[in-house]
Short mmCIF file of C-alpha atoms in Angstrom, two decimals:
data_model
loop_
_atom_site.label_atom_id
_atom_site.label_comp_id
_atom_site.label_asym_id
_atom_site.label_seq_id
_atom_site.Cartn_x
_atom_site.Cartn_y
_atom_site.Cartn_z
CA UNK A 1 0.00 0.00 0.00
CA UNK A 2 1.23 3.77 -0.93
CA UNK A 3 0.61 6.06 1.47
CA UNK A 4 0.51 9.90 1.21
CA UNK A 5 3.19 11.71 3.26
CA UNK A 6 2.74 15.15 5.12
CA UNK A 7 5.21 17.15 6.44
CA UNK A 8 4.27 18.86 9.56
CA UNK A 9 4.59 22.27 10.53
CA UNK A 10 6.97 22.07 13.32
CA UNK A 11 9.35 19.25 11.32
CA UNK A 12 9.40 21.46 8.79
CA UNK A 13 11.09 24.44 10.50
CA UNK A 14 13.05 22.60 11.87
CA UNK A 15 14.04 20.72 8.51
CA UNK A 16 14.57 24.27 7.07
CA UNK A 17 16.91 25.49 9.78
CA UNK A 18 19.51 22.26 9.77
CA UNK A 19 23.09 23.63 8.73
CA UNK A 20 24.23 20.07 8.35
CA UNK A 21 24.05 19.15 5.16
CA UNK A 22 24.13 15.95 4.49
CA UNK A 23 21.95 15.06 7.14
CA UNK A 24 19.07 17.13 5.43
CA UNK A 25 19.38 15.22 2.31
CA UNK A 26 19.06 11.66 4.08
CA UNK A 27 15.84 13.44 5.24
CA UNK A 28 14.79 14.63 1.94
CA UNK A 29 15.43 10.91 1.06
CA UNK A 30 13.82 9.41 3.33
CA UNK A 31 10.38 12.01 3.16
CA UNK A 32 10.53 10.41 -0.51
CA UNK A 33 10.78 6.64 0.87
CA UNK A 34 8.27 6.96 3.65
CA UNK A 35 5.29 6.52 1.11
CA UNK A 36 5.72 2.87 2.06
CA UNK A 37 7.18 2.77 5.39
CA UNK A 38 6.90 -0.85 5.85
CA UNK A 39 9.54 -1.33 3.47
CA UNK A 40 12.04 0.94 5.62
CA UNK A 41 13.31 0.47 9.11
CA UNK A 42 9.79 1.53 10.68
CA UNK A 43 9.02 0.25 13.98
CA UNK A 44 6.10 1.32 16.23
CA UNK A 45 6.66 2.98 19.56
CA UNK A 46 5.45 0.69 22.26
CA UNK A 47 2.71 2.07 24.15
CA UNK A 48 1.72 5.22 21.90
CA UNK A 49 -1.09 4.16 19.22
CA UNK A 50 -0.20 4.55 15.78
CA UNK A 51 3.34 6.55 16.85
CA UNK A 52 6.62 4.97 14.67
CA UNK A 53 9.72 5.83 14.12
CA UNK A 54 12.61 5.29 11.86
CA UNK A 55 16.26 5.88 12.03
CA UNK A 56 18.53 7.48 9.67
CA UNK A 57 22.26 7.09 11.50
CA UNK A 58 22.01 8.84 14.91
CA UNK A 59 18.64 10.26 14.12
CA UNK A 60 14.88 9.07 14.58
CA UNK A 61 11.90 10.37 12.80
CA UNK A 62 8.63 10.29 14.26
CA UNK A 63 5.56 9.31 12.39
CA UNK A 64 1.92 8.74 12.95
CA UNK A 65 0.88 6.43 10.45
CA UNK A 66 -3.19 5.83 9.94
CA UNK A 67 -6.22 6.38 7.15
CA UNK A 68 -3.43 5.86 4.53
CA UNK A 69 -1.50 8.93 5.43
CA UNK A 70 1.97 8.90 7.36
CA UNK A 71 2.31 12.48 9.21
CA UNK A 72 6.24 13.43 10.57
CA UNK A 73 5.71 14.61 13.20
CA UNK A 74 8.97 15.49 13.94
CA UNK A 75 13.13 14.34 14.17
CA UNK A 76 15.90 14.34 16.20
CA UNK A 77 18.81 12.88 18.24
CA UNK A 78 18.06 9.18 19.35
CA UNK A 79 18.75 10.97 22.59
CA UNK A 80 16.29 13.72 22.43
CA UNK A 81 13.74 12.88 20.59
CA UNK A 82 12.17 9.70 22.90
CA UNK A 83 12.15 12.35 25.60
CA UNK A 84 9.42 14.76 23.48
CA UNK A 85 7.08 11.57 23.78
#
């Protein structure tokens, strides 16, 4: 199944403010990739409902996947971003 992928507001700012690089294009890749998630390295977050996330090196991006749409929610350090939950 194909789903359609949405950006979120606050991912997106904070997307458009990364100085590194090469990091941003992994997430330009992976925004492309995520319209079949179950393909990638997408695993659900235990005890959130419909909350996964997928890593690209050091980094996790957080998705809410349901009604055939996959939302980012938002990305950051493995460290950091289980915190936000």
């Amino acid at each position: 199944m194909v789903y359609e992928v949405v950006v979120h507001e606050k991912a997106r700012r904070k997307f458009d403010k990364l100085r590194d690089t090469v990091l941003k294009e992994r997430l330009q890749e992976l925004f492309k990739l995520l319209s079949e998630p179950f393909n990638l390295d997408t695993v659900k977050i235990k005890g959130e409902e419909n909350v996964y996330r997928t890593r690209i090196g050091k980094y996790r991006v957080l998705e809410v996947i349901r009604d055939g749409m996959v939302y980012v929610v938002d990305f950051d350090h493995r460290g950091k971003i289980y915190k936000k939950l």
